[in-house]
mmCIF file of C-alpha atoms in Angstrom:
data_model
loop_
_atom_site.group_PDB
_atom_site.id
_atom_site.type_symbol
_atom_site.label_atom_id
_atom_site.label_comp_id
_atom_site.label_asym_id
_atom_site.label_seq_id
_atom_site.Cartn_x
_atom_site.Cartn_y
_atom_site.Cartn_z
ATOM 1 C CA PHE A 1 -107.960 33.513 62.659
ATOM 2 C CA ILE A 2 -104.623 33.044 60.875
ATOM 3 C CA ALA A 3 -106.378 31.606 57.792
ATOM 4 C CA ILE A 4 -108.357 34.821 57.480
ATOM 5 C CA LEU A 5 -105.582 37.181 58.563
ATOM 6 C CA ILE A 6 -102.860 36.108 56.094
ATOM 7 C CA PRO A 7 -104.949 36.432 52.873
ATOM 8 C CA SER A 8 -106.320 39.743 54.105
ATOM 9 C CA LEU A 9 -102.805 41.080 54.696
ATOM 10 C CA ILE A 10 -101.660 39.884 51.267
ATOM 11 C CA LEU A 11 -104.590 41.585 49.564
ATOM 12 C CA ARG A 12 -103.943 44.831 51.431
ATOM 13 C CA PHE A 13 -100.223 44.777 50.612
ATOM 14 C CA ALA A 14 -101.147 44.444 46.920
ATOM 15 C CA PHE A 15 -102.045 48.148 46.992
ATOM 16 C CA LEU A 16 -98.418 48.961 47.804
ATOM 17 C CA THR A 17 -96.672 47.201 44.919
ATOM 18 C CA ASP A 18 -95.721 50.389 43.064
ATOM 19 C CA GLN A 19 -96.057 52.824 45.938
ATOM 20 C CA VAL A 20 -92.968 54.762 47.035
ATOM 21 C CA LEU A 21 -94.371 57.885 48.658
ATOM 22 C CA PRO A 22 -97.945 59.152 48.645
ATOM 23 C CA ALA A 23 -98.685 62.494 47.020
ATOM 24 C CA TYR A 24 -100.525 64.095 49.952
ATOM 25 C CA PHE A 25 -99.370 66.940 52.158
ATOM 26 C CA ASP A 26 -100.587 65.243 55.353
ATOM 27 C CA SER A 27 -98.276 62.336 54.675
ATOM 28 C CA ALA A 28 -95.226 64.587 54.529
ATOM 29 C CA GLU A 29 -96.299 66.336 57.732
ATOM 30 C CA HIS A 30 -96.771 63.024 59.532
ATOM 31 C CA TYR A 31 -93.346 61.887 58.354
ATOM 32 C CA ARG A 32 -91.815 65.158 59.592
ATOM 33 C CA LEU A 33 -93.377 64.809 63.054
ATOM 34 C CA ILE A 34 -92.319 61.164 63.370
ATOM 35 C CA HIS A 35 -88.811 62.067 62.242
ATOM 36 C CA LEU A 36 -88.627 64.865 64.846
ATOM 37 C CA LEU A 37 -89.791 62.486 67.574
ATOM 38 C CA THR A 38 -87.263 59.845 66.530
ATOM 39 C CA GLU A 39 -84.496 62.452 66.672
ATOM 40 C CA SER A 40 -85.673 63.542 70.112
ATOM 41 C CA TYR A 41 -85.409 59.915 71.309
ATOM 42 C CA GLN A 42 -81.837 59.774 70.046
ATOM 43 C CA THR A 43 -80.725 63.153 71.415
ATOM 44 C CA GLY A 44 -82.833 63.250 74.548
ATOM 45 C CA ASN A 45 -84.093 66.757 73.657
ATOM 46 C CA LEU A 46 -87.581 67.576 72.483
ATOM 47 C CA SER A 47 -87.369 69.216 69.073
ATOM 48 C CA TYR A 48 -88.501 72.794 68.496
ATOM 49 C CA GLY A 49 -90.969 71.587 65.857
ATOM 50 C CA LEU A 50 -92.878 69.610 68.487
ATOM 51 C CA THR A 51 -93.375 72.335 71.067
ATOM 52 C CA SER A 52 -96.929 73.161 69.963
ATOM 53 C CA LEU A 53 -99.747 70.793 70.917
ATOM 54 C CA TYR A 54 -100.856 68.578 68.098
ATOM 55 C CA TYR A 55 -104.168 66.773 68.088
ATOM 56 C CA HIS A 56 -102.861 63.248 67.504
ATOM 57 C CA LEU A 57 -99.289 63.193 68.695
ATOM 58 C CA GLY A 58 -99.909 59.741 70.192
ATOM 59 C CA PHE A 59 -99.921 58.154 66.731
ATOM 60 C CA HIS A 60 -96.658 59.852 65.863
ATOM 61 C CA SER A 61 -95.117 58.849 69.184
ATOM 62 C CA LEU A 62 -96.131 55.232 68.669
ATOM 63 C CA ILE A 63 -94.688 55.058 65.144
ATOM 64 C CA ALA A 64 -91.507 56.879 66.206
ATOM 65 C CA LEU A 65 -91.075 54.445 69.093
ATOM 66 C CA ILE A 66 -91.504 51.421 66.811
ATOM 67 C CA SER A 67 -89.103 52.933 64.257
ATOM 68 C CA TYR A 68 -86.513 53.756 66.914
ATOM 69 C CA PHE A 69 -86.794 50.494 68.837
ATOM 70 C CA PHE A 70 -86.707 48.159 65.821
ATOM 71 C CA GLN A 71 -84.376 50.380 63.755
ATOM 72 C CA VAL A 72 -86.838 50.500 60.852
ATOM 73 C CA GLU A 73 -86.885 53.373 58.376
ATOM 74 C CA ILE A 74 -89.905 55.607 58.922
ATOM 75 C CA ILE A 75 -90.917 55.454 55.256
ATOM 76 C CA ASP A 76 -90.833 51.643 55.233
ATOM 77 C CA LEU A 77 -92.810 51.480 58.457
ATOM 78 C CA MET A 78 -95.408 53.938 57.215
ATOM 79 C CA LEU A 79 -95.848 51.958 54.005
ATOM 80 C CA VAL A 80 -96.883 48.806 55.866
ATOM 81 C CA ILE A 81 -98.639 50.189 58.958
ATOM 82 C CA GLY A 82 -101.815 51.155 57.052
ATOM 83 C CA PRO A 83 -102.515 47.710 55.581
ATOM 84 C CA ILE A 84 -101.742 46.100 58.940
ATOM 85 C CA LEU A 85 -104.153 48.435 60.735
ATOM 86 C CA LEU A 86 -106.862 47.840 58.135
ATOM 87 C CA THR A 87 -106.400 44.087 58.521
ATOM 88 C CA PHE A 88 -106.783 44.107 62.309
ATOM 89 C CA LEU A 89 -109.567 46.698 62.486
ATOM 90 C CA PRO A 90 -112.488 44.346 61.694
ATOM 91 C CA PHE A 91 -111.271 41.791 64.241
ATOM 92 C CA SER A 92 -111.650 44.344 67.021
ATOM 93 C CA CYS A 93 -115.398 43.657 66.986
ATOM 94 C CA TYR A 94 -114.969 39.894 67.418
ATOM 95 C CA PHE A 95 -115.581 39.738 71.185
ATOM 96 C CA ILE A 96 -118.877 41.601 71.073
ATOM 97 C CA LEU A 97 -120.041 39.590 68.053
ATOM 98 C CA LYS A 98 -119.036 36.305 69.697
ATOM 99 C CA ARG A 99 -120.824 37.143 72.920
ATOM 100 C CA GLU A 100 -124.028 38.360 71.324
ATOM 101 C CA SER A 101 -124.300 35.616 68.703
ATOM 102 C CA ASP A 102 -122.896 32.873 70.981
ATOM 103 C CA SER A 103 -121.302 31.469 67.835
ATOM 104 C CA THR A 104 -117.608 31.500 66.953
ATOM 105 C CA PRO A 105 -118.201 30.840 63.231
ATOM 106 C CA ALA A 106 -120.766 33.659 63.046
ATOM 107 C CA ALA A 107 -118.373 36.086 64.735
ATOM 108 C CA PHE A 108 -115.528 35.124 62.378
ATOM 109 C CA LEU A 109 -117.804 35.382 59.350
ATOM 110 C CA ALA A 110 -118.976 38.841 60.419
ATOM 111 C CA CYS A 111 -115.345 39.963 60.905
ATOM 112 C CA LEU A 112 -114.414 38.474 57.545
ATOM 113 C CA LEU A 113 -117.264 40.253 55.770
ATOM 114 C CA ALA A 114 -116.435 43.486 57.558
ATOM 115 C CA GLY A 115 -112.769 43.109 56.613
ATOM 116 C CA PHE A 116 -113.406 42.630 52.940
ATOM 117 C CA GLY A 117 -116.192 45.184 52.876
ATOM 118 C CA PHE A 118 -114.000 47.726 54.675
ATOM 119 C CA HIS A 119 -111.359 48.087 51.950
ATOM 120 C CA MET A 120 -110.632 51.801 52.354
ATOM 121 C CA PRO A 121 -107.812 51.761 49.759
ATOM 122 C CA ALA A 122 -107.493 55.531 50.088
ATOM 123 C CA HIS A 123 -106.388 54.985 53.680
ATOM 124 C CA VAL A 124 -103.601 52.702 52.452
ATOM 125 C CA LEU A 125 -102.367 55.226 49.925
ATOM 126 C CA ASN A 126 -102.849 58.350 52.037
ATOM 127 C CA TRP A 127 -100.633 58.260 55.095
ATOM 128 C CA GLY A 128 -102.515 61.280 56.365
ATOM 129 C CA LYS A 129 -105.365 58.964 57.392
ATOM 130 C CA TYR A 130 -103.252 56.633 59.540
ATOM 131 C CA PRO A 131 -103.791 58.544 62.821
ATOM 132 C CA ALA A 132 -107.533 58.218 62.272
ATOM 133 C CA LEU A 133 -107.155 54.456 61.728
ATOM 134 C CA VAL A 134 -105.127 54.010 64.915
ATOM 135 C CA GLY A 135 -107.652 56.197 66.751
ATOM 136 C CA MET A 136 -110.503 54.047 65.425
ATOM 137 C CA LEU A 137 -108.739 50.881 66.543
ATOM 138 C CA ALA A 138 -108.113 52.356 70.011
ATOM 139 C CA MET A 139 -111.718 53.520 70.206
ATOM 140 C CA LEU A 140 -112.957 50.015 69.401
ATOM 141 C CA VAL A 141 -110.753 48.620 72.180
ATOM 142 C CA VAL A 142 -112.401 51.086 74.584
ATOM 143 C CA PHE A 143 -115.857 50.055 73.331
ATOM 144 C CA ASN A 144 -115.005 46.380 73.862
ATOM 145 C CA LEU A 145 -113.817 47.082 77.411
ATOM 146 C CA ALA A 146 -116.934 49.134 78.135
ATOM 147 C CA TYR A 147 -119.039 46.285 76.793
ATOM 148 C CA LEU A 148 -117.261 43.820 79.063
ATOM 149 C CA LEU A 149 -117.863 46.142 82.000
ATOM 150 C CA TYR A 150 -121.538 46.434 81.045
ATOM 151 C CA ARG A 151 -121.956 42.672 80.662
ATOM 152 C CA ASN A 152 -121.016 41.702 84.192
ATOM 153 C CA ASP A 153 -122.460 38.228 83.627
ATOM 154 C CA VAL A 154 -119.468 37.474 81.386
ATOM 155 C CA PHE A 155 -116.584 38.731 83.507
ATOM 156 C CA LYS A 156 -116.943 38.773 87.247
ATOM 157 C CA ASN A 157 -113.723 40.731 87.866
ATOM 158 C CA ARG A 158 -115.174 44.142 87.024
ATOM 159 C CA ARG A 159 -112.433 46.036 88.866
ATOM 160 C CA SER A 160 -109.676 44.951 86.460
ATOM 161 C CA ILE A 161 -111.837 45.799 83.443
ATOM 162 C CA PHE A 162 -112.601 49.205 84.949
ATOM 163 C CA ILE A 163 -108.867 49.855 85.480
ATOM 164 C CA LEU A 164 -108.131 48.845 81.866
ATOM 165 C CA LEU A 165 -110.937 51.114 80.687
ATOM 166 C CA THR A 166 -109.630 54.085 82.677
ATOM 167 C CA VAL A 167 -106.189 53.583 81.108
ATOM 168 C CA ALA A 168 -107.411 52.834 77.568
ATOM 169 C CA THR A 169 -109.748 55.833 77.281
ATOM 170 C CA PRO A 170 -107.126 58.576 77.826
ATOM 171 C CA ALA A 171 -104.644 56.561 75.744
ATOM 172 C CA SER A 172 -107.094 56.533 72.826
ATOM 173 C CA VAL A 173 -107.638 60.290 73.197
ATOM 174 C CA PHE A 174 -103.847 60.769 73.177
ATOM 175 C CA ILE A 175 -103.604 58.713 69.988
ATOM 176 C CA HIS A 176 -106.270 60.815 68.268
ATOM 177 C CA SER A 177 -108.236 63.496 70.095
ATOM 178 C CA ARG A 178 -111.251 63.156 67.804
ATOM 179 C CA THR A 179 -112.144 60.014 69.730
ATOM 180 C CA LEU A 180 -113.102 62.337 72.582
ATOM 181 C CA VAL A 181 -115.914 63.706 70.402
ATOM 182 C CA ILE A 182 -117.237 60.177 69.838
ATOM 183 C CA TYR A 183 -117.076 59.427 73.565
ATOM 184 C CA GLY A 184 -118.924 62.655 74.262
ATOM 185 C CA LEU A 185 -121.660 61.699 71.802
ATOM 186 C CA LEU A 186 -122.015 58.291 73.426
#
C-alpha cells in the first residue's frame, strides 16, 4: 500500500510546483467560506456570511477544522488537499475489489490502475472541485459500508455496520449534498 501511495502522492504534487493560487472564482469563494468558518471557531460567533444554507458546507467545515486545529494556513492546506484526496480516492474501492476477486494483488492492481487512470489534473488546479472530491470519497465509503451490509457472509456483526452506515450517509450528504441525488438514483 505504501509503495503505491508514496509515488502516487509525489506525482500528484508535481502539478503544484509553480502553483500559488488557482484562477477560478469557485476557489476564491471556497477560501472565503473556510476563512469565515475559521474565524467563527476563534471568536465563537457564526459569521454573517455563513447564515445562508450552502450545499456543501461540510467540506468547508472539515477544512476549517483542520486549518484551525493544526494551525495551517488555509491556502497551504488547500494546495495539498486535492492531490491527497485524488491519491486516496482509488483505494476506497479496495475492499469490494478484494472481496469479489478474492485476490489481494488483483485488488491492489485495480486500485493502482484506477489511480493512474484517474488523473483529473483539473481537480488539482481548480480548488472549486475539492468539495466534489470529498463528496465522492464519502460516497464511496457509504457504498463500501452498504456492500458490507449486503454481504452478510463476510461480516456477521450487521448491527455495527448498519450504525456506521446510518452515520456515514447523512455525513456524506453534509459534505456535499449532490451525493443525495446519487443515493436517490441507487
